[in-house]
PDB file of C-alpha atoms in Angstrom:
ATOM      1  CA  MET A   1       7.649   3.242  -8.318  1.00  0.00           C
ATOM      2  CA  ALA A   2       4.336   2.693  -9.928  1.00  0.00           C
ATOM      3  CA  LEU A   3       6.070   3.516 -13.578  1.00  0.00           C
ATOM      4  CA  GLY A   4       8.454   0.611 -12.438  1.00  0.00           C
ATOM      5  CA  GLU A   5       6.133  -1.723 -11.712  1.00  0.00           C
ATOM      6  CA  LYS A   6       3.561  -0.980 -15.276  1.00  0.00           C
ATOM      7  CA  CYS A   7       6.898  -1.636 -17.034  1.00  0.00           C
ATOM      8  CA  VAL A   8       8.689  -4.416 -16.168  1.00  0.00           C
ATOM      9  CA  GLY A   9       6.793  -5.655 -12.703  1.00  0.00           C
ATOM     10  CA  ALA A  10       3.433  -6.928 -11.180  1.00  0.00           C
ATOM     11  CA  ALA A  11       1.386  -4.641 -13.298  1.00  0.00           C
ATOM     12  CA  LYS A  12       3.374  -5.026 -16.651  1.00  0.00           C
ATOM     13  CA  GLY A  13       1.096  -3.883 -18.910  1.00  0.00           C
ATOM     14  CA  ALA A  14      -2.014  -2.169 -17.285  1.00  0.00           C
ATOM     15  CA  ASN A  15      -3.025   0.673 -18.469  1.00  0.00           C
ATOM     16  CA  ASN A  16      -4.981   1.518 -14.902  1.00  0.00           C
ATOM     17  CA  LEU A  17      -3.099   1.095 -11.935  1.00  0.00           C
ATOM     18  CA  LEU A  18      -2.115   1.862  -8.341  1.00  0.00           C
ATOM     19  CA  VAL A  19       1.133   1.115  -6.603  1.00  0.00           C
ATOM     20  CA  LEU A  20       0.523   1.449  -2.938  1.00  0.00           C
ATOM     21  CA  ILE A  21       3.348   2.101  -0.568  1.00  0.00           C
ATOM     22  CA  LEU A  22       3.009   0.271   3.027  1.00  0.00           C
ATOM     23  CA  GLY A  23       6.044   2.086   4.567  1.00  0.00           C
ATOM     24  CA  THR A  24       6.005   4.810   7.635  1.00  0.00           C
ATOM     25  CA  GLY A  25       3.262   6.600   6.017  1.00  0.00           C
ATOM     26  CA  LEU A  26       0.895   5.402   3.237  1.00  0.00           C
ATOM     27  CA  GLY A  27       1.487   6.557   0.180  1.00  0.00           C
ATOM     28  CA  ALA A  28       0.205   5.598  -3.789  1.00  0.00           C
ATOM     29  CA  GLY A  29       1.457   6.153  -7.456  1.00  0.00           C
ATOM     30  CA  VAL A  30      -1.617   6.605  -9.841  1.00  0.00           C
ATOM     31  CA  ILE A  31      -1.496   5.955 -13.214  1.00  0.00           C
ATOM     32  CA  VAL A  32      -4.705   6.230 -15.322  1.00  0.00           C
ATOM     33  CA  ASN A  33      -5.330   5.557 -19.228  1.00  0.00           C
ATOM     34  CA  GLY A  34      -1.710   5.043 -19.027  1.00  0.00           C
ATOM     35  CA  GLN A  35      -0.892   8.324 -17.620  1.00  0.00           C
ATOM     36  CA  ILE A  36       0.460   9.463 -14.063  1.00  0.00           C
ATOM     37  CA  CYS A  37      -1.907  11.273 -12.101  1.00  0.00           C
ATOM     38  CA  ARG A  38      -0.421  13.945 -10.335  1.00  0.00           C
ATOM     39  CA  GLY A  39      -2.962  15.813  -9.427  1.00  0.00           C
ATOM     40  CA  ALA A  40      -3.276  19.953  -9.440  1.00  0.00           C
ATOM     41  CA  THR A  41      -0.403  20.454  -6.926  1.00  0.00           C
ATOM     42  CA  GLY A  42       1.402  16.886  -7.469  1.00  0.00           C
ATOM     43  CA  SER A  43      -0.471  15.365  -4.446  1.00  0.00           C
ATOM     44  CA  ALA A  44      -2.428  12.774  -6.126  1.00  0.00           C
ATOM     45  CA  GLY A  45      -2.015   9.576  -4.123  1.00  0.00           C
ATOM     46  CA  GLU A  46      -1.893  10.524  -0.457  1.00  0.00           C
ATOM     47  CA  TRP A  47      -4.167   7.789  -0.005  1.00  0.00           C
ATOM     48  CA  GLY A  48      -3.282   7.304   3.579  1.00  0.00           C
ATOM     49  CA  HIS A  49      -4.985  10.191   4.686  1.00  0.00           C
ATOM     50  CA  MET A  50      -8.538   8.905   3.577  1.00  0.00           C
ATOM     51  CA  VAL A  51     -10.674   9.081   6.634  1.00  0.00           C
ATOM     52  CA  ILE A  52     -12.262   5.977   7.307  1.00  0.00           C
ATOM     53  CA  ASN A  53     -13.555   6.600  10.741  1.00  0.00           C
ATOM     54  CA  PRO A  54     -14.197  10.703  11.837  1.00  0.00           C
ATOM     55  CA  ASN A  55     -13.765   9.925  15.496  1.00  0.00           C
ATOM     56  CA  GLY A  56     -11.040   7.654  15.249  1.00  0.00           C
ATOM     57  CA  PRO A  57      -7.342   8.283  16.677  1.00  0.00           C
ATOM     58  CA  LYS A  58      -5.702  11.654  15.684  1.00  0.00           C
ATOM     59  CA  CYS A  59      -3.473  10.934  12.705  1.00  0.00           C
ATOM     60  CA  SER A  60      -0.052  12.709  11.745  1.00  0.00           C
ATOM     61  CA  CYS A  61      -1.888  15.021   9.225  1.00  0.00           C
ATOM     62  CA  GLY A  62      -3.850  16.413  12.097  1.00  0.00           C
ATOM     63  CA  SER A  63      -6.698  14.525  11.125  1.00  0.00           C
ATOM     64  CA  ARG A  64      -8.552  11.481  12.967  1.00  0.00           C
ATOM     65  CA  GLY A  65      -9.574   8.087  11.549  1.00  0.00           C
ATOM     66  CA  CYS A  66      -7.653   8.294   8.724  1.00  0.00           C
ATOM     67  CA  VAL A  67      -6.700   5.151   7.158  1.00  0.00           C
ATOM     68  CA  GLU A  68      -2.626   6.051   8.369  1.00  0.00           C
ATOM     69  CA  ALA A  69      -3.692   6.540  11.527  1.00  0.00           C
ATOM     70  CA  TYR A  70      -4.443   2.350  11.727  1.00  0.00           C
ATOM     71  CA  ALA A  71      -1.861   0.958   9.281  1.00  0.00           C
ATOM     72  CA  GLY A  72       1.085   3.101   9.326  1.00  0.00           C
ATOM     73  CA  VAL A  73       3.933   2.141  11.579  1.00  0.00           C
ATOM     74  CA  THR A  74       3.500   4.384  14.570  1.00  0.00           C
ATOM     75  CA  ALA A  75       0.113   3.035  14.148  1.00  0.00           C
ATOM     76  CA  ILE A  76       0.775  -0.623  14.289  1.00  0.00           C
ATOM     77  CA  ILE A  77       3.215  -0.158  17.240  1.00  0.00           C
ATOM     78  CA  ARG A  78       0.246   1.336  18.857  1.00  0.00           C
ATOM     79  CA  ARG A  79      -2.494  -1.057  18.686  1.00  0.00           C
ATOM     80  CA  THR A  80       0.353  -4.212  19.642  1.00  0.00           C
ATOM     81  CA  LYS A  81       1.164  -2.099  23.241  1.00  0.00           C
ATOM     82  CA  GLU A  82      -2.586  -1.754  23.280  1.00  0.00           C
ATOM     83  CA  ALA A  83      -3.143  -5.680  23.010  1.00  0.00           C
ATOM     84  CA  LEU A  84      -0.083  -6.773  25.381  1.00  0.00           C
ATOM     85  CA  ALA A  85      -2.037  -4.230  27.689  1.00  0.00           C
ATOM     86  CA  ALA A  86      -5.456  -6.005  27.288  1.00  0.00           C
ATOM     87  CA  THR A  87      -4.284  -9.622  27.915  1.00  0.00           C
ATOM     88  CA  SER A  88      -1.925 -11.995  30.110  1.00  0.00           C
ATOM     89  CA  GLU A  89      -1.318 -14.434  27.243  1.00  0.00           C
ATOM     90  CA  ASN A  90       1.900 -15.031  26.517  1.00  0.00           C
ATOM     91  CA  SER A  91       3.361 -13.101  23.505  1.00  0.00           C
ATOM     92  CA  LEU A  92       7.432 -12.844  22.364  1.00  0.00           C
ATOM     93  CA  LEU A  93       6.741  -9.435  22.120  1.00  0.00           C
ATOM     94  CA  ARG A  94       6.344  -8.880  25.848  1.00  0.00           C
ATOM     95  CA  LYS A  95       9.286  -9.258  26.598  1.00  0.00           C
ATOM     96  CA  ILE A  96      10.763  -7.474  23.862  1.00  0.00           C
ATOM     97  CA  ALA A  97       9.043  -4.326  25.122  1.00  0.00           C
ATOM     98  CA  GLU A  98      10.212  -4.979  28.285  1.00  0.00           C
ATOM     99  CA  ARG A  99      13.785  -4.857  27.172  1.00  0.00           C
ATOM    100  CA  GLN A 100      14.255  -2.644  24.383  1.00  0.00           C
ATOM    101  CA  GLY A 101      10.257  -1.456  22.418  1.00  0.00           C
ATOM    102  CA  ILE A 102       8.784  -3.021  19.870  1.00  0.00           C
ATOM    103  CA  THR A 103       9.862  -2.208  16.425  1.00  0.00           C
ATOM    104  CA  VAL A 104       7.409  -3.361  13.485  1.00  0.00           C
ATOM    105  CA  ARG A 105      10.184  -5.554  12.053  1.00  0.00           C
ATOM    106  CA  GLU A 106       9.797  -7.395  15.584  1.00  0.00           C
ATOM    107  CA  VAL A 107       5.673  -8.288  15.580  1.00  0.00           C
ATOM    108  CA  ILE A 108       6.269  -9.136  11.608  1.00  0.00           C
ATOM    109  CA  LYS A 109       9.236 -11.399  13.100  1.00  0.00           C
ATOM    110  CA  ALA A 110       7.165 -12.730  15.663  1.00  0.00           C
ATOM    111  CA  ALA A 111       4.117 -13.637  13.355  1.00  0.00           C
ATOM    112  CA  LYS A 112       6.195 -15.040  11.488  1.00  0.00           C
ATOM    113  CA  SER A 113       7.041 -17.300  14.216  1.00  0.00           C
ATOM    114  CA  GLY A 114       3.391 -18.476  15.213  1.00  0.00           C
ATOM    115  CA  ASP A 115       2.766 -15.645  18.268  1.00  0.00           C
ATOM    116  CA  PRO A 116      -0.969 -14.934  18.334  1.00  0.00           C
ATOM    117  CA  ILE A 117      -0.887 -11.510  18.778  1.00  0.00           C
ATOM    118  CA  ALA A 118       1.187 -10.525  16.548  1.00  0.00           C
ATOM    119  CA  THR A 119      -0.290 -12.117  13.859  1.00  0.00           C
ATOM    120  CA  GLN A 120      -3.822 -10.715  15.196  1.00  0.00           C
ATOM    121  CA  VAL A 121      -2.617  -7.315  14.908  1.00  0.00           C
ATOM    122  CA  LEU A 122      -0.858  -7.935  11.358  1.00  0.00           C
ATOM    123  CA  LYS A 123      -4.953  -8.977  10.320  1.00  0.00           C
ATOM    124  CA  GLU A 124      -6.506  -6.361  11.603  1.00  0.00           C
ATOM    125  CA  THR A 125      -4.119  -4.300  10.115  1.00  0.00           C
ATOM    126  CA  GLY A 126      -4.420  -5.700   6.801  1.00  0.00           C
ATOM    127  CA  GLN A 127      -8.541  -5.332   7.673  1.00  0.00           C
ATOM    128  CA  TYR A 128      -8.484  -1.312   7.430  1.00  0.00           C
ATOM    129  CA  ILE A 129      -6.156  -0.843   4.693  1.00  0.00           C
ATOM    130  CA  GLY A 130      -8.533  -3.229   2.827  1.00  0.00           C
ATOM    131  CA  ILE A 131     -11.474  -0.827   3.919  1.00  0.00           C
ATOM    132  CA  GLY A 132      -9.493   2.179   2.041  1.00  0.00           C
ATOM    133  CA  ILE A 133      -8.559  -0.399  -1.004  1.00  0.00           C
ATOM    134  CA  ALA A 134     -12.281  -0.906  -1.092  1.00  0.00           C
ATOM    135  CA  ASN A 135     -12.899   2.790  -1.839  1.00  0.00           C
ATOM    136  CA  LEU A 136     -10.098   3.418  -4.387  1.00  0.00           C
ATOM    137  CA  VAL A 137     -11.626   0.486  -6.310  1.00  0.00           C
ATOM    138  CA  ASN A 138     -15.159   2.134  -6.427  1.00  0.00           C
ATOM    139  CA  LEU A 139     -12.752   5.738  -6.971  1.00  0.00           C
ATOM    140  CA  PHE A 140     -10.647   4.770  -9.833  1.00  0.00           C
ATOM    141  CA  ASN A 141     -12.002   0.975 -11.477  1.00  0.00           C
ATOM    142  CA  PRO A 142      -8.416   0.451 -11.045  1.00  0.00           C
ATOM    143  CA  GLU A 143      -7.214  -3.505 -13.156  1.00  0.00           C
ATOM    144  CA  VAL A 144      -4.288  -3.610 -10.880  1.00  0.00           C
ATOM    145  CA  ILE A 145      -3.649  -2.539  -7.053  1.00  0.00           C
ATOM    146  CA  ILE A 146       0.176  -3.797  -6.361  1.00  0.00           C
ATOM    147  CA  ILE A 147       0.733  -3.498  -2.801  1.00  0.00           C
ATOM    148  CA  GLY A 148       4.867  -2.521  -2.392  1.00  0.00           C
ATOM    149  CA  GLY A 149       6.866  -0.892   1.252  1.00  0.00           C
ATOM    150  CA  TRP A 150       8.851  -2.796   3.166  1.00  0.00           C
ATOM    151  CA  VAL A 151       5.835  -3.161   5.362  1.00  0.00           C
ATOM    152  CA  GLY A 152       3.195  -4.183   2.753  1.00  0.00           C
ATOM    153  CA  ILE A 153       6.378  -6.752   1.065  1.00  0.00           C
ATOM    154  CA  GLU A 154       7.594  -7.925   4.747  1.00  0.00           C
ATOM    155  CA  ALA A 155       4.254  -8.885   5.743  1.00  0.00           C
ATOM    156  CA  ALA A 156       2.762  -9.784   3.222  1.00  0.00           C
ATOM    157  CA  GLU A 157       1.629 -12.987   3.852  1.00  0.00           C
ATOM    158  CA  PHE A 158      -0.351 -11.988   6.826  1.00  0.00           C
ATOM    159  CA  LEU A 159      -1.926  -8.530   5.446  1.00  0.00           C
ATOM    160  CA  LEU A 160      -2.788 -10.007   1.851  1.00  0.00           C
ATOM    161  CA  PRO A 161      -5.616 -12.657   3.173  1.00  0.00           C
ATOM    162  CA  ALA A 162      -7.384  -9.537   5.066  1.00  0.00           C
ATOM    163  CA  ILE A 163      -6.547  -7.433   2.383  1.00  0.00           C
ATOM    164  CA  GLN A 164      -8.665  -9.563  -0.365  1.00  0.00           C
ATOM    165  CA  SER A 165     -11.643 -10.365   2.557  1.00  0.00           C
ATOM    166  CA  VAL A 166     -12.329  -7.275   3.374  1.00  0.00           C
ATOM    167  CA  VAL A 167     -12.084  -5.947  -0.406  1.00  0.00           C
ATOM    168  CA  LYS A 168     -14.663  -8.437  -1.425  1.00  0.00           C
ATOM    169  CA  LYS A 169     -17.014  -7.138   1.253  1.00  0.00           C
ATOM    170  CA  HIS A 170     -17.198  -3.909   0.790  1.00  0.00           C
ATOM    171  CA  ALA A 171     -15.937  -2.894  -2.755  1.00  0.00           C
ATOM    172  CA  LEU A 172     -19.008  -2.714  -5.820  1.00  0.00           C
ATOM    173  CA  GLU A 173     -18.819  -6.279  -7.496  1.00  0.00           C
ATOM    174  CA  PHE A 174     -18.738  -4.757 -11.087  1.00  0.00           C
ATOM    175  CA  PRO A 175     -15.109  -2.863 -10.903  1.00  0.00           C
ATOM    176  CA  LEU A 176     -14.148  -5.268  -8.672  1.00  0.00           C
ATOM    177  CA  ARG A 177     -14.599  -8.059 -11.453  1.00  0.00           C
ATOM    178  CA  SER A 178     -11.915  -6.339 -13.169  1.00  0.00           C
ATOM    179  CA  THR A 179      -9.472  -5.668 -10.200  1.00  0.00           C
ATOM    180  CA  ARG A 180      -6.274  -7.825  -9.236  1.00  0.00           C
ATOM    181  CA  ILE A 181      -4.700  -7.260  -6.197  1.00  0.00           C
ATOM    182  CA  ALA A 182      -0.580  -8.031  -5.880  1.00  0.00           C
ATOM    183  CA  ILE A 183       2.050  -7.748  -3.815  1.00  0.00           C
ATOM    184  CA  SER A 184       4.956  -5.988  -5.776  1.00  0.00           C
ATOM    185  CA  ARG A 185       7.844  -7.911  -7.807  1.00  0.00           C
ATOM    186  CA  LEU A 186      10.538  -5.365  -7.867  1.00  0.00           C
ATOM    187  CA  ALA A 187      10.363  -4.867  -3.498  1.00  0.00           C
ATOM    188  CA  ASP A 188      13.010  -2.071  -3.457  1.00  0.00           C
ATOM    189  CA  ARG A 189      14.123  -2.438  -6.933  1.00  0.00           C
ATOM    190  CA  ALA A 190      10.631  -0.619  -7.667  1.00  0.00           C
ATOM    191  CA  ILE A 191      11.545   2.740  -7.494  1.00  0.00           C
ATOM    192  CA  ALA A 192      15.031   2.837  -8.882  1.00  0.00           C
ATOM    193  CA  VAL A 193      13.249   1.076 -12.036  1.00  0.00           C
ATOM    194  CA  GLY A 194      10.232   3.434 -12.318  1.00  0.00           C
ATOM    195  CA  ALA A 195      13.026   6.226 -12.481  1.00  0.00           C
ATOM    196  CA  ALA A 196      15.427   5.096 -15.638  1.00  0.00           C
ATOM    197  CA  THR A 197      11.336   4.179 -17.173  1.00  0.00           C
ATOM    198  CA  VAL A 198      11.366   8.531 -17.098  1.00  0.00           C
ATOM    199  CA  VAL A 199      14.698   8.957 -18.625  1.00  0.00           C
ATOM    200  CA  LEU A 200      14.970   6.095 -20.999  1.00  0.00           C
ATOM    201  CA  HIS A 201      11.014   7.260 -22.514  1.00  0.00           C
ATOM    202  CA  LYS A 202      12.460  11.011 -22.583  1.00  0.00           C
ATOM    203  CA  PHE A 203      15.523   9.808 -24.672  1.00  0.00           C
ATOM    204  CA  LEU A 204      13.783   7.391 -26.918  1.00  0.00           C
ATOM    205  CA  ARG A 205      11.016   9.491 -27.436  1.00  0.00           C
ATOM    206  CA  PRO A 206      10.992  11.165 -31.452  1.00  0.00           C
ATOM    207  CA  PRO A 207      12.090  14.273 -31.791  1.00  0.00           C
ATOM    208  CA  LYS A 208       9.435  17.616 -32.277  1.00  0.00           C
ATOM    209  CA  ILE A 209      11.046  18.719 -35.573  1.00  0.00           C
ATOM    210  CA  LYS A 210      10.095  22.106 -36.221  1.00  0.00           C
ATOM    211  CA  ASN A 211       8.721  23.876 -39.604  1.00  0.00           C
ATOM    212  CA  ALA A 212       8.609  20.429 -40.802  1.00  0.00           C
ATOM    213  CA  VAL A 213       7.365  20.577 -44.772  1.00  0.00           C
ATOM    214  CA  SER A 214       4.457  19.262 -45.381  1.00  0.00           C
ATOM    215  CA  TRP A 215       4.277  16.870 -48.971  1.00  0.00           C
TER     216      TRP A 215
END
């Protein structure tokens, strides 16, 4: 996904970038100085398990207070139910919850219809994500951070303003000056485009000639 965005997407031409997947979980593709950063065991980019509150809710990884425990799909549904239980305010989601159970797509749909509870939940989600991104800015000093994944794209109008506001507040000023935060242009095509890029790069790489003669 990161390669796709770098080659033909919203990060075209950048050599230091992060591509974030916001979906059921939170993950990232990391490119540093033009090279994919895979880590010692190939698991680099698990920014969703960055702890932002050691006393926070339990995460699927077994830890507490991870970004994913606040902003993953399961967390968004949990916080929506908590918000509904805490108020008697009218909400499209209340009827949905009684009839069939809430999904994140229903939360996004309700927010786009002006539902105050759904809107607030998504804005809070953006704030939690923003804290994680501020840490990424400080750690990697990227040129661009691309937000992708189906939740990131479908809820972009609610998430992005909250993310930008929180990042501006918490990231170091100097690296942030050189960082642009944008929504994926390739959407669900990014992974396929990136995979094709890997094949093309290998195919077009100049061959290594053994025992070449020096002139």
